[in-house]
Short mmCIF file of C-alpha atoms in Angstrom, two decimals:
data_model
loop_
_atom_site.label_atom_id
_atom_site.label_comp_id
_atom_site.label_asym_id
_atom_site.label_seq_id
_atom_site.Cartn_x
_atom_site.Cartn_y
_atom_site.Cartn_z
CA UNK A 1 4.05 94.05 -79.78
CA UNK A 2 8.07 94.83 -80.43
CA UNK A 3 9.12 92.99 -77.44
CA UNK A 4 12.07 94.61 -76.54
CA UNK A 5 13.98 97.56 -78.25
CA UNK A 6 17.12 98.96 -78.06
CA UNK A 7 18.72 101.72 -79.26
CA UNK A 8 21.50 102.65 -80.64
CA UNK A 9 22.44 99.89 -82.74
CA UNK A 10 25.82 101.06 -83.30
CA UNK A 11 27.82 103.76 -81.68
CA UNK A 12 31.48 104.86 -82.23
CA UNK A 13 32.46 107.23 -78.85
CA UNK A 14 35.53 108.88 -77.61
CA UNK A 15 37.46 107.93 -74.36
CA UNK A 16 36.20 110.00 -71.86
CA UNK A 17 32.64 110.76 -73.25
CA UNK A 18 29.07 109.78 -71.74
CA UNK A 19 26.19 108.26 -73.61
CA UNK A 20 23.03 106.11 -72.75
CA UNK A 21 22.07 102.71 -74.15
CA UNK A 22 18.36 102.52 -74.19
CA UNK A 23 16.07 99.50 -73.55
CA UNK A 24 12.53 99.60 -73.78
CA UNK A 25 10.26 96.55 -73.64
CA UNK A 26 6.45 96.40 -74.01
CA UNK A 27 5.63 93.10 -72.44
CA UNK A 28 4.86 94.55 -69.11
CA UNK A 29 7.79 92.41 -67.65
CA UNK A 30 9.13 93.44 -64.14
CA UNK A 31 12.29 91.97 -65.00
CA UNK A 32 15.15 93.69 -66.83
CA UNK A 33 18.59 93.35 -67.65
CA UNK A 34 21.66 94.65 -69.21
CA UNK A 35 24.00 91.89 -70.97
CA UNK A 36 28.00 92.68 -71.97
CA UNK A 37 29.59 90.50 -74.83
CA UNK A 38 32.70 89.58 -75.13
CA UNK A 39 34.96 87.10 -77.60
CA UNK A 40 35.77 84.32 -75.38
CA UNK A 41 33.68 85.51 -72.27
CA UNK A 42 29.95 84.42 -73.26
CA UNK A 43 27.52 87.09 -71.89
CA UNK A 44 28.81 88.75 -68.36
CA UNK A 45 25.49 90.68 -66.52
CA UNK A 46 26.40 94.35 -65.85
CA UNK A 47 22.73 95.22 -63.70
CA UNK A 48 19.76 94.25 -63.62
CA UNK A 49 16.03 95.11 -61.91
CA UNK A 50 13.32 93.34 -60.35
CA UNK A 51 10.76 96.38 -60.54
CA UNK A 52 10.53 99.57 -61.45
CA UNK A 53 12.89 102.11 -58.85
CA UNK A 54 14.65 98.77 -58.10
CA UNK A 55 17.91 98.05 -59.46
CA UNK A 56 20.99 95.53 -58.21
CA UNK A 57 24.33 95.01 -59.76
CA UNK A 58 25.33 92.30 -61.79
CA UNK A 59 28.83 90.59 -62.59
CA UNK A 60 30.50 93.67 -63.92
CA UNK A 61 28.85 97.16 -62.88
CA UNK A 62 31.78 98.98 -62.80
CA UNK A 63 31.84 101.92 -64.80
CA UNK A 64 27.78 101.23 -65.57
CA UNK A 65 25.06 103.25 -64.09
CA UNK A 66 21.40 101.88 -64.59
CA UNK A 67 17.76 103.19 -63.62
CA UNK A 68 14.28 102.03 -63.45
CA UNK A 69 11.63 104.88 -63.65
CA UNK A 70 9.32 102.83 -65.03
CA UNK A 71 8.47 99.68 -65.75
CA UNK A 72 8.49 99.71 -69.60
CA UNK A 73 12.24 101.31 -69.95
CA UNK A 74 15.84 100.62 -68.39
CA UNK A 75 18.62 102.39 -69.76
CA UNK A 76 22.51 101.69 -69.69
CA UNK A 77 24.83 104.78 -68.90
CA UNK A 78 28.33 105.51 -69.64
CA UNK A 79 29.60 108.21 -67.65
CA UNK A 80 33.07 108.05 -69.02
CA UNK A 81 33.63 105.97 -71.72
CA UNK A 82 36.85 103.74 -71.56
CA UNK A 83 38.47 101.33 -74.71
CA UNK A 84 37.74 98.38 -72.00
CA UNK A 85 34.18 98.99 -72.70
CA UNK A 86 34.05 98.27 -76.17
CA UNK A 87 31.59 95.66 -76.43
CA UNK A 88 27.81 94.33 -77.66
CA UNK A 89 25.12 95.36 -75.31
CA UNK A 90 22.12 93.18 -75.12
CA UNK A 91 18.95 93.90 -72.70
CA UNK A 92 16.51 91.46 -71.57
CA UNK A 93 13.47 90.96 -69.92
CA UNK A 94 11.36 88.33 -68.47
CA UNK A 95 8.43 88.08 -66.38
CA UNK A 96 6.94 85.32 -64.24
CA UNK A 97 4.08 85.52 -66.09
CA UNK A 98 5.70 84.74 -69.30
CA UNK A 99 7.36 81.56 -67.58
CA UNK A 100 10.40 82.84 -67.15
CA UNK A 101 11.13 83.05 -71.01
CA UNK A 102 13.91 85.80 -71.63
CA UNK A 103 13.48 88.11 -74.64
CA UNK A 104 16.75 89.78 -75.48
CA UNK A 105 16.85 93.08 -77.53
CA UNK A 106 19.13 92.79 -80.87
CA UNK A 107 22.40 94.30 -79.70
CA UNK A 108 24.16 97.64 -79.52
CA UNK A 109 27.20 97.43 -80.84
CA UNK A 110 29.91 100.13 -78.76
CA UNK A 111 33.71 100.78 -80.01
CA UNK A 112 35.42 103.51 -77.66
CA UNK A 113 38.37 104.84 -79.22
CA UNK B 1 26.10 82.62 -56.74
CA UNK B 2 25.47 80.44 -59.55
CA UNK B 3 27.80 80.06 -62.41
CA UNK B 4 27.97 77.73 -65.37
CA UNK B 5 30.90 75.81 -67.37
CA UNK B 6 30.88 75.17 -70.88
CA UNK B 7 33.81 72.84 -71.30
CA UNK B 8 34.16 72.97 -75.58
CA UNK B 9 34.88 76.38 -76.63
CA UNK B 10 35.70 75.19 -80.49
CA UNK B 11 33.91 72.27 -81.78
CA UNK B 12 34.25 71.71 -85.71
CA UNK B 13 32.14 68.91 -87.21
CA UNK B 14 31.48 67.61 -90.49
CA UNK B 15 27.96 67.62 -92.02
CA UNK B 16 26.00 64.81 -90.69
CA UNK B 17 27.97 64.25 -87.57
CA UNK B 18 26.29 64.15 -84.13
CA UNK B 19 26.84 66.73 -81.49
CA UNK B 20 27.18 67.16 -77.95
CA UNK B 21 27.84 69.98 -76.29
CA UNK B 22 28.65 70.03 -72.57
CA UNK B 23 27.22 72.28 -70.15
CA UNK B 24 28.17 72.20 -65.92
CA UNK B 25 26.44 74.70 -63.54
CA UNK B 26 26.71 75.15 -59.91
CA UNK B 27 24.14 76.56 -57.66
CA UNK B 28 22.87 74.51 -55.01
CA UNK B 29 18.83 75.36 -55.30
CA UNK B 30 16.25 75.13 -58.01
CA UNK B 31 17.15 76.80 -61.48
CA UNK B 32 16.08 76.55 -65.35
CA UNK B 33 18.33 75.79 -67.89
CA UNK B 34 18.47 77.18 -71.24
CA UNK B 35 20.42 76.91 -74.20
CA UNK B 36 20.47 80.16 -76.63
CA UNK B 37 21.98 79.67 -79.96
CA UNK B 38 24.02 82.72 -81.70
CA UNK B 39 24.16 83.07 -85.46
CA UNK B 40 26.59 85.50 -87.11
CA UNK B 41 25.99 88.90 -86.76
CA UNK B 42 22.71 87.92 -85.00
CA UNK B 43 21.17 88.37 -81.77
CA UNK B 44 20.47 85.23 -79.25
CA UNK B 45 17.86 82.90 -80.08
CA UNK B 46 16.49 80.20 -77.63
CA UNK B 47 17.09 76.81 -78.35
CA UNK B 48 15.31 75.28 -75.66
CA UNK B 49 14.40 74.98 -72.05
CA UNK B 50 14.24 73.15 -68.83
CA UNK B 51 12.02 74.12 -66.12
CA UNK B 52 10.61 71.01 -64.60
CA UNK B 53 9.49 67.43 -65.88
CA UNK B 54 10.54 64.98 -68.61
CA UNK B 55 14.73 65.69 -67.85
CA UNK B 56 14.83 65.05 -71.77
CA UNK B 57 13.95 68.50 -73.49
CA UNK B 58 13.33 68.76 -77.60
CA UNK B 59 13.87 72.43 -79.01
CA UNK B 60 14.06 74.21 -82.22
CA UNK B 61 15.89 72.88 -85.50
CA UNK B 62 16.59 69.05 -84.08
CA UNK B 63 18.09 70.24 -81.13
CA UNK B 64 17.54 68.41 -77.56
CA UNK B 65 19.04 68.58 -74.14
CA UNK B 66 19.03 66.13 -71.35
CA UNK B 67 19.15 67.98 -67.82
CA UNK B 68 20.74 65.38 -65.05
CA UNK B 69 20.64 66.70 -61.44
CA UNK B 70 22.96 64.70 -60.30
CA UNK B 71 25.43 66.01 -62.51
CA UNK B 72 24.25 69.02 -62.34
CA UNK B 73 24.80 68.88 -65.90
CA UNK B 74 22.32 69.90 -69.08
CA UNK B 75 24.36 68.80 -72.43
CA UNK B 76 23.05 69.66 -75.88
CA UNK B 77 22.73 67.49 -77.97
CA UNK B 78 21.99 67.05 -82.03
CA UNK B 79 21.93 63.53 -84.12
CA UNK B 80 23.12 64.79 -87.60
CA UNK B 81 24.23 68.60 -87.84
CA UNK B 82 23.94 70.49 -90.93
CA UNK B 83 26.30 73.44 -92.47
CA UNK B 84 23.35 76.27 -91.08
CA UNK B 85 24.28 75.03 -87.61
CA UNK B 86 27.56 76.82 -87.58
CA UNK B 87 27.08 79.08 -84.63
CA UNK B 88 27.84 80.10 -81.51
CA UNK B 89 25.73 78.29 -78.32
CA UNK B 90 25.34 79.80 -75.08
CA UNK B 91 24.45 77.49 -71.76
CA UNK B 92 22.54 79.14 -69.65
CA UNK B 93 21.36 79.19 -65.66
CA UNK B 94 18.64 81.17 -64.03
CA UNK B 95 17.78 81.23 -60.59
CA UNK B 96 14.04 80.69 -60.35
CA UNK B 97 13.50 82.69 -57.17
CA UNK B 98 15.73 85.77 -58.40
CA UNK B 99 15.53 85.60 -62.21
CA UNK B 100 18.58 86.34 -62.68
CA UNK B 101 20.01 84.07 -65.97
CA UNK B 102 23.83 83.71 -65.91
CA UNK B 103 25.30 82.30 -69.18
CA UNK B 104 28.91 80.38 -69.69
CA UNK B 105 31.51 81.51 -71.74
CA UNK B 106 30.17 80.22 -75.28
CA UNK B 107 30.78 77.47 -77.69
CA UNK B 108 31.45 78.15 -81.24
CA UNK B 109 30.58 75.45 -83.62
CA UNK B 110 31.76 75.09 -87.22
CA UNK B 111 30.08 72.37 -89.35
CA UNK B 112 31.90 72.00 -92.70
CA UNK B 113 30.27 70.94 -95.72
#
């Protein structure tokens, strides 16, 4: 059981460029999210999903673009990568079943330059 | 929408001095509280947590919170803190019919020896 898992745990990008942030959980939770944070600004939620093919915007989507395929896997996109979105990226996910206990993933640390 | 106030954003203590930490939210229906606790270079870790019952909630490490209702307050508190406390402790608010878990803006603790 690794809970949840995301990759890439650091990642230096260029203005302008796209990657993916991936979050994969194994818990069988229906419930996933995607976590900025910021010095001074606690954890802001970007999107998040109730079920697999549905997704909802949190606090700050802008410039974010998330799906759900499945239920296991919800991964962050960066279309165009600006400095604003330097950050550290966690994921959750919870699950009624679990009682509503939140697993985050360790972090992805992002610097666009 | 629910949102949540921590009101210390710096708190430095000496070794064996009690702690309080203040936490506000406001949404107007049921929610669970959290605290998540933030060591350097680490990933969150839960503290504790408040989902019904005994207002008066024991976690990890010495730590408890008290959740009052009609304060809509959920304050952490800690009798003697140690140097290995020195952290960074997140508040947080989850809406138990949309799971969604908002989190304020951080305290950062430094306990000197």
């Amino acid at each position: 059981n690794a809970g949840v898992t995301q990759t890439p745990k650091f990642q230096v990008l260029k203005t302008g460029q796209s990657m993916t942030l991936q979050c994969a959980q194994d818990m069988n939770h229906e419930y996933m999210s995607w976590y900025r944070q910021d010095p001074g600004m606690g954890l802001r939620l970007i999107h998040y999903s109730v079920g697999a093919g549905i997704t909802d915007q949190g606090e700050v989507p802008n410039g974010y673009n998330v799906s759900r395929s499945t239920t296991e896997d919800f991964p962050l996109r960066l279309l165009s990568a600006a400095p604003s979105q330097t950050s550290v990226y966690f994921c959750a996910s919870t699950s009624w079943d679990s009682g509503n206990t939140i697993y985050f993933g360790e972090g992805s640390w992002l610097t666009v330059v | 929408a629910q949102s949540v106030s921590q009101h210390n954003h710096h708190v430095i203590l000496s070794e064996a001095a009690s702690l309080e930490l203040g936490c506000n939210y406001s949404y107007g229906g049921t929610v669970n509280l959290f605290w998540y606790v933030q060591y350097p270079g680490q990933h969150l870790q839960l503290l504790l947590k408040y989902f019904s019952g005994d207002p008066l909630v024991k976690g990890i490490k010495g730590f408890e919170a008290e959740f009052i209702k009609s304060k809509f307050s959920f304050n952490l508190r800690k009798p003697s803190v140690q140097w290995s406390d020195t952290a960074e402790y997140f508040c947080a608010v989850q809406n138990t019919g949309f799971q969604k878990l908002v989190f304020g803006t951080g305290t950062r603790l430094l306990v000197s020896p």
